[in-house]
Coordinates of N, CA and C in Angstrom, one line a residue:
M1 N 8.2 -46.6 12.7 CA 9.0 -46.0 12.3 C 11.1 -46.0 13.4
V2 N 10.6 -46.6 14.1 CA 11.4 -47.0 15.0 C 12.0 -48.2 14.1
E3 N 11.1 -49.0 14.1 CA 12.2 -50.7 13.1 C 13.1 -50.3 11.9
Q4 N 12.6 -48.8 11.7 CA 13.6 -48.1 10.0 C 14.5 -47.6 10.6
D5 N 14.5 -47.0 11.9 CA 15.9 -46.5 12.5 C 16.8 -47.2 12.4
D6 N 16.4 -48.6 13.0 CA 17.0 -50.0 13.9 C 17.4 -50.2 12.7
A7 N 16.8 -50.4 11.7 CA 17.3 -51.2 10.1 C 19.1 -50.5 9.3
T8 N 17.9 -49.0 9.5 CA 19.5 -47.7 9.4 C 20.6 -48.2 10.1
R9 N 20.3 -48.0 11.4 CA 21.5 -48.2 12.3 C 22.4 -49.4 12.1
V10 N 22.0 -50.4 11.5 CA 22.5 -51.5 11.6 C 23.2 -51.6 10.0
W11 N 22.8 -50.9 9.2 CA 23.9 -50.6 7.7 C 24.8 -49.6 8.3
E12 N 24.8 -48.4 9.1 CA 25.5 -47.6 9.4 C 26.5 -48.4 10.5
L13 N 26.5 -49.1 11.0 CA 27.3 -50.2 12.2 C 28.2 -50.8 11.0
I14 N 27.6 -51.7 9.6 CA 27.9 -52.3 8.9 C 29.2 -51.4 7.6
D15 N 28.2 -50.4 8.0 CA 29.7 -49.4 6.9 C 30.8 -49.2 8.0
R16 N 30.3 -48.3 9.0 CA 31.6 -48.0 9.7 C 32.4 -49.3 10.2
I17 N 32.1 -50.3 10.5 CA 33.4 -51.1 11.1 C 34.0 -51.7 9.7
G18 N 33.5 -52.7 8.8 CA 33.6 -53.1 7.7 C 34.3 -54.3 7.2
F19 N 34.9 -55.3 8.6 CA 35.1 -56.4 8.5 C 34.5 -57.1 9.4
C20 N 34.1 -58.4 9.1 CA 33.4 -59.4 10.2 C 34.0 -60.4 9.8
M21 N 33.5 -61.2 10.9 CA 33.9 -62.9 10.6 C 32.4 -63.5 9.8
L22 N 32.7 -64.2 9.3 CA 31.8 -64.6 8.0 C 31.6 -66.3 8.6
T23 N 30.4 -66.5 9.2 CA 30.5 -67.9 9.6 C 29.9 -68.9 8.6
T24 N 29.8 -70.3 8.4 CA 29.1 -70.9 7.4 C 29.4 -72.3 8.2
R25 N 28.2 -73.2 8.1 CA 28.1 -74.3 8.3 C 29.3 -75.3 7.2
N26 N 29.9 -76.0 8.2 CA 30.6 -77.4 7.4 C 30.5 -78.3 7.6
G27 N 29.6 -79.1 7.4 CA 28.7 -80.2 7.7 C 27.7 -80.2 9.6
D28 N 28.2 -81.0 10.7 CA 27.7 -80.6 11.5 C 29.1 -79.4 12.9
N29 N 29.6 -79.2 11.7 CA 30.4 -77.8 12.6 C 30.4 -76.6 12.0
L30 N 30.5 -75.4 12.8 CA 30.4 -74.2 12.2 C 31.7 -73.1 12.2
R31 N 31.9 -72.8 11.0 CA 33.3 -72.2 10.9 C 33.0 -70.8 10.2
A32 N 34.1 -70.1 11.5 CA 34.3 -68.2 11.1 C 35.3 -67.9 10.3
R33 N 35.2 -67.4 9.8 CA 36.6 -66.7 9.0 C 36.7 -65.0 8.7
P34 N 37.2 -64.2 8.8 CA 37.9 -62.4 8.9 C 37.1 -62.6 7.5
M35 N 36.5 -61.5 7.0 CA 36.2 -61.1 5.8 C 36.2 -59.3 5.2
S36 N 36.3 -59.1 4.6 CA 36.1 -57.5 4.2 C 34.5 -57.9 3.5
A37 N 33.6 -56.8 3.6 CA 32.4 -56.9 3.8 C 32.3 -55.1 2.8
Y38 N 31.3 -55.0 1.9 CA 30.9 -54.2 1.0 C 29.3 -54.4 1.2
S39 N 29.1 -53.4 2.0 CA 27.6 -53.3 2.1 C 26.5 -52.3 0.9
A40 N 25.8 -53.3 0.4 CA 25.0 -52.2 -0.2 C 23.7 -52.0 0.2
Q41 N 23.1 -51.3 1.1 CA 21.8 -51.4 1.6 C 20.6 -51.3 0.8
L42 N 20.6 -50.2 -0.2 CA 19.5 -50.7 -1.5 C 19.4 -51.9 -1.7
E43 N 20.4 -52.4 -1.8 CA 20.5 -53.8 -2.8 C 19.6 -55.2 -1.6
N44 N 20.0 -54.3 -0.2 CA 19.7 -55.2 1.1 C 20.6 -56.5 0.8
A45 N 21.9 -56.1 0.7 CA 22.9 -57.5 0.3 C 24.4 -56.8 1.3
V46 N 24.8 -57.7 1.5 CA 26.8 -57.6 2.0 C 27.6 -58.7 1.0
Y47 N 28.5 -57.6 0.3 CA 29.0 -58.5 -1.0 C 30.4 -59.0 0.1
F48 N 31.0 -59.7 -0.8 CA 32.5 -60.6 -0.3 C 33.0 -60.6 -1.4
L49 N 33.9 -61.0 -1.7 CA 35.0 -60.9 -3.0 C 35.9 -62.2 -2.1
T50 N 35.7 -63.3 -3.1 CA 35.8 -65.0 -2.3 C 36.5 -65.6 -3.3
D51 N 37.5 -66.8 -3.5 CA 38.5 -67.3 -4.4 C 37.3 -68.6 -4.4
L52 N 37.7 -68.7 -6.0 CA 36.4 -70.0 -5.8 C 36.9 -71.1 -5.4
G53 N 38.2 -71.6 -5.2 CA 39.1 -72.5 -4.6 C 39.0 -73.0 -3.1
S54 N 38.1 -71.5 -2.5 CA 38.2 -71.7 -1.6 C 37.0 -72.3 -0.5
H55 N 36.8 -73.2 0.6 CA 36.1 -73.9 1.0 C 34.3 -73.3 1.3
K56 N 34.6 -72.2 1.3 CA 33.0 -71.6 1.8 C 32.4 -71.5 0.5
D57 N 32.8 -71.5 -0.5 CA 31.8 -71.8 -1.8 C 31.0 -72.8 -1.7
D58 N 31.7 -73.9 -0.8 CA 31.3 -75.2 -1.1 C 30.3 -75.5 0.1
E59 N 31.0 -74.5 1.1 CA 29.9 -75.2 2.2 C 28.1 -74.0 1.9
V60 N 28.9 -72.7 1.2 CA 27.7 -72.3 1.6 C 26.5 -72.5 0.1
A61 N 27.5 -73.5 -1.2 CA 26.1 -74.2 -1.9 C 25.9 -75.0 -1.3
R62 N 26.5 -75.7 -0.4 CA 25.2 -76.9 0.5 C 23.9 -76.6 1.4
W63 N 24.9 -75.0 2.2 CA 24.6 -74.8 3.4 C 24.3 -73.1 3.5
P64 N 23.0 -72.1 2.8 CA 23.1 -70.9 2.6 C 23.4 -70.3 3.6
S65 N 22.3 -70.7 4.5 CA 22.4 -70.0 5.9 C 23.7 -69.8 6.0
V66 N 23.5 -68.2 6.9 CA 25.1 -67.6 7.4 C 25.3 -66.8 8.5
C67 N 26.2 -66.6 9.2 CA 25.8 -65.0 10.3 C 27.4 -64.1 9.7
L68 N 27.3 -62.8 10.3 CA 27.9 -62.2 9.8 C 28.1 -61.4 11.0
A69 N 29.5 -61.5 11.8 CA 29.3 -60.7 12.8 C 30.2 -59.6 12.9
F70 N 30.1 -58.7 13.0 CA 30.8 -57.3 12.8 C 31.1 -56.5 14.3
A71 N 32.6 -56.4 15.0 CA 32.7 -56.0 16.1 C 33.6 -54.9 16.1
D72 N 33.5 -54.0 16.9 CA 34.5 -52.6 16.9 C 34.3 -52.8 18.5
T73 N 35.6 -53.4 19.1 CA 35.5 -53.6 20.4 C 36.2 -52.2 21.0
K74 N 37.0 -51.4 20.4 CA 37.5 -50.2 20.5 C 36.1 -49.0 21.6
A75 N 35.1 -49.5 20.3 CA 34.2 -48.4 20.4 C 32.7 -48.8 21.0
Q76 N 33.0 -50.4 21.1 CA 32.0 -51.2 21.9 C 30.4 -51.0 21.1
K77 N 30.7 -51.4 19.7 CA 29.7 -51.3 18.6 C 29.2 -52.8 18.2
Y78 N 28.3 -53.6 18.0 CA 28.5 -55.2 17.4 C 27.2 -54.9 16.5
V79 N 27.7 -55.8 15.1 CA 26.6 -56.1 15.0 C 26.7 -57.7 14.7
S80 N 25.3 -58.4 14.4 CA 25.2 -59.9 14.0 C 24.3 -60.4 13.2
V81 N 24.3 -60.2 11.5 CA 23.4 -60.3 10.7 C 23.3 -61.9 10.3
S82 N 22.3 -62.0 9.9 CA 21.6 -63.7 9.9 C 21.2 -63.3 8.0
G83 N 21.4 -64.6 7.8 CA 21.1 -64.2 6.2 C 21.5 -65.7 5.7
T84 N 21.5 -65.0 3.6 CA 21.2 -66.3 3.1 C 22.2 -66.0 2.1
A85 N 23.4 -67.3 1.7 CA 24.7 -66.5 1.0 C 24.2 -67.3 -0.2
E86 N 25.1 -66.7 -1.2 CA 25.0 -67.4 -2.7 C 26.1 -66.7 -3.4
V87 N 26.6 -67.9 -4.0 CA 28.2 -67.7 -4.7 C 27.8 -67.2 -6.4
Q88 N 28.5 -65.9 -6.8 CA 28.4 -65.8 -8.2 C 29.4 -65.0 -8.5
N89 N 29.0 -65.2 -10.1 CA 30.7 -64.8 -11.1 C 30.2 -63.6 -11.6
D90 N 29.8 -62.6 -11.0 CA 29.5 -61.3 -11.6 C 30.6 -60.5 -11.5
R91 N 31.4 -60.6 -13.5 CA 33.1 -60.0 -13.7 C 32.5 -58.4 -13.2
E92 N 31.2 -57.6 -13.9 CA 31.2 -56.4 -13.4 C 31.3 -55.7 -12.1
K93 N 30.5 -56.9 -11.6 CA 30.6 -56.7 -9.7 C 31.7 -56.8 -8.8
I94 N 32.3 -57.8 -9.2 CA 33.8 -57.9 -9.4 C 34.9 -56.7 -9.3
R95 N 34.4 -56.1 -10.4 CA 35.5 -54.7 -10.9 C 34.9 -53.9 -9.6
E96 N 33.8 -54.0 -9.3 CA 33.0 -52.2 -8.8 C 33.1 -52.3 -7.6
L97 N 34.0 -53.8 -6.8 CA 33.8 -53.9 -5.0 C 35.3 -54.1 -5.6
W98 N 36.1 -54.1 -6.4 CA 37.6 -54.3 -6.5 C 38.5 -53.2 -5.7
A99 N 39.1 -53.1 -4.3 CA 39.5 -51.9 -3.9 C 41.0 -52.6 -2.7
T100 N 41.5 -52.1 -2.2 CA 42.5 -52.4 -1.5 C 43.0 -53.6 -0.8
P101 N 41.9 -54.1 -0.2 CA 42.1 -55.6 0.7 C 42.0 -56.4 -0.3
A102 N 41.6 -56.5 -1.5 CA 41.6 -57.9 -2.5 C 42.9 -57.9 -3.0
K103 N 43.5 -56.9 -3.1 CA 45.2 -56.8 -3.6 C 45.7 -57.6 -2.6
A104 N 45.6 -57.8 -1.6 CA 46.4 -59.2 -0.8 C 46.2 -60.3 -1.3
W105 N 45.1 -60.7 -1.6 CA 44.4 -61.4 -2.4 C 44.8 -62.2 -3.9
W106 N 44.5 -61.1 -4.4 CA 44.5 -61.1 -6.0 C 45.2 -60.5 -6.6
D107 N 46.1 -60.3 -8.4 CA 46.7 -59.4 -8.9 C 45.7 -58.1 -9.3
N108 N 44.9 -58.6 -9.8 CA 43.7 -58.0 -10.4 C 42.3 -58.4 -10.4
P109 N 41.5 -57.5 -10.6 CA 40.0 -58.0 -10.6 C 39.7 -58.8 -11.9
D110 N 40.5 -59.1 -12.8 CA 40.4 -60.1 -13.7 C 40.7 -61.5 -13.7
D111 N 41.0 -61.7 -12.7 CA 41.8 -63.1 -12.4 C 40.3 -63.7 -12.0
P112 N 40.8 -65.1 -12.6 CA 38.8 -65.6 -12.9 C 39.0 -66.6 -12.0
S113 N 39.7 -66.2 -10.8 CA 39.3 -67.6 -9.5 C 38.6 -66.6 -8.7
I114 N 38.5 -65.6 -8.6 CA 37.9 -64.6 -8.1 C 36.3 -64.1 -8.0
R115 N 35.6 -65.0 -7.1 CA 33.9 -64.7 -6.9 C 33.3 -63.9 -6.1
I116 N 31.9 -63.6 -6.1 CA 31.3 -62.9 -5.4 C 30.4 -63.3 -4.1
L117 N 30.9 -63.2 -3.1 CA 29.8 -64.5 -2.0 C 28.3 -63.2 -1.8
K118 N 27.3 -62.9 -2.0 CA 26.2 -62.3 -1.7 C 25.9 -62.8 -0.6
V119 N 25.7 -61.8 0.5 CA 24.8 -62.3 1.5 C 23.2 -61.6 1.4
S120 N 22.0 -62.0 1.6 CA 21.3 -61.1 1.4 C 20.6 -61.3 3.1
P121 N 20.7 -60.6 3.9 CA 20.4 -60.1 5.2 C 19.0 -60.2 5.4
T122 N 18.8 -61.2 6.6 CA 17.0 -61.2 6.7 C 17.1 -60.8 8.3
S123 N 18.0 -61.1 9.1 CA 17.5 -60.3 10.6 C 18.9 -60.2 10.7
A124 N 19.2 -58.9 11.9 CA 20.2 -58.4 12.4 C 19.5 -58.2 14.1
E125 N 21.0 -58.0 14.7 CA 21.0 -57.5 15.8 C 22.2 -56.7 16.3
Y126 N 22.0 -55.5 17.1 CA 23.2 -54.8 17.5 C 23.2 -54.5 18.0
W127 N 24.4 -53.5 19.0 CA 24.7 -53.5 20.3 C 25.6 -52.2 19.8
D128 N 25.3 -50.7 20.5 CA 25.6 -49.5 20.5 C 26.0 -49.0 21.2
S129 N 26.7 -49.1 22.2 CA 27.7 -48.7 23.7 C 28.2 -46.8 23.3
P130 N 28.1 -46.2 24.3 CA 29.1 -45.0 24.7 C 30.1 -45.1 23.8
G131 N 30.8 -46.4 24.1 CA 32.2 -47.2 24.9 C 33.0 -47.4 25.3
T132 N 34.1 -47.4 25.2 CA 34.1 -48.8 26.7 C 35.0 -47.8 28.0
I133 N 35.2 -46.6 27.9 CA 35.5 -45.9 29.1 C 34.1 -45.7 29.9
I134 N 33.2 -45.2 29.1 CA 32.1 -44.7 29.4 C 30.8 -45.8 30.0
S135 N 31.4 -46.8 29.4 CA 30.9 -48.3 29.9 C 31.2 -48.9 30.9
Y136 N 32.3 -48.7 31.2 CA 33.1 -49.1 32.6 C 32.2 -48.4 33.6
I137 N 33.0 -47.0 33.2 CA 32.3 -46.1 34.5 C 30.7 -46.5 34.9
K138 N 29.9 -46.4 33.7 CA 28.3 -47.3 34.0 C 28.5 -48.5 34.7
M139 N 29.2 -49.6 34.4 CA 29.1 -50.8 35.5 C 29.7 -50.6 36.6
A140 N 30.3 -49.7 36.8 CA 30.7 -49.4 38.2 C 30.3 -48.7 39.2
A141 N 29.2 -47.8 38.4 CA 28.3 -46.8 39.0 C 27.0 -47.9 39.3
A142 N 26.8 -49.1 38.6 CA 25.7 -49.8 38.7 C 25.8 -50.8 39.6
A143 N 27.4 -50.9 39.7 CA 27.6 -51.7 40.6 C 27.5 -51.2 42.2
V144 N 27.9 -50.5 42.2 CA 28.1 -49.5 44.0 C 26.2 -49.1 44.0
T145 N 25.4 -49.1 43.0 CA 24.0 -48.5 43.6 C 23.2 -50.3 43.2
N146 N 23.9 -50.9 43.2 CA 22.9 -52.1 42.7 C 22.0 -52.0 41.8
S147 N 22.1 -51.6 40.8 CA 20.7 -51.2 39.6 C 21.6 -51.7 38.7
K148 N 21.1 -51.9 37.1 CA 21.5 -52.4 35.7 C 22.1 -51.0 35.4
P149 N 23.4 -51.4 34.6 CA 23.8 -49.7 33.7 C 23.1 -49.5 32.6
D150 N 22.9 -48.7 32.1 CA 21.9 -48.6 30.6 C 23.5 -48.8 29.7
M151 N 23.7 -49.7 29.1 CA 24.7 -49.7 28.0 C 24.5 -49.5 26.8
G152 N 23.8 -48.5 26.5 CA 23.5 -48.1 25.0 C 22.2 -49.1 24.6
D153 N 21.9 -48.7 23.2 CA 21.0 -49.3 22.5 C 21.3 -50.7 22.0
N154 N 20.2 -51.8 22.2 CA 20.3 -53.0 21.6 C 18.9 -52.9 20.5
A155 N 19.0 -53.5 19.7 CA 17.6 -54.0 19.3 C 17.9 -55.2 17.9
E156 N 16.9 -55.9 18.2 CA 16.4 -56.7 17.0 C 16.1 -56.1 16.1
V157 N 16.5 -56.7 14.3 CA 15.9 -55.9 13.5 C 15.8 -56.7 12.1
T158 N 14.3 -56.8 11.6 CA 13.9 -58.0 10.7 C 14.9 -56.7 9.3
L159 N 15.5 -57.2 8.2 CA 15.8 -56.6 6.9 C 15.3 -56.9 5.8

């Protein structure tokens, strides 16, 4: 039951934060870039709209293992998702995911250069603290009492 609750919390945090740093492999190096995420818990997938001309498509084709790093620093909530990515040309899904962030890159969902980047998560880890002010108070109290602060929930989850 705890694993299910932790998995549900991962998906809630992904939905709440919405943007992440997508890390792909580029030869011997890793490369991260900000992306707007569309989560689909029932499909065990996180979707992104991407451009056919971007390098991430080539990187994913060669090295499909990726990492998604979500961060809400003001609320002190973080999620790291590991998974397998694939590029798709699903025009119906593109229209389904079309939203305001996409309008910054393309004129409409029918642009032939738009692709779907689908990430199928295999595992995740989250950190969910009570917020910045409470966290600082807990750290200060722990420093005074020589104890470790309770910084909230942290769990590794298989998805």
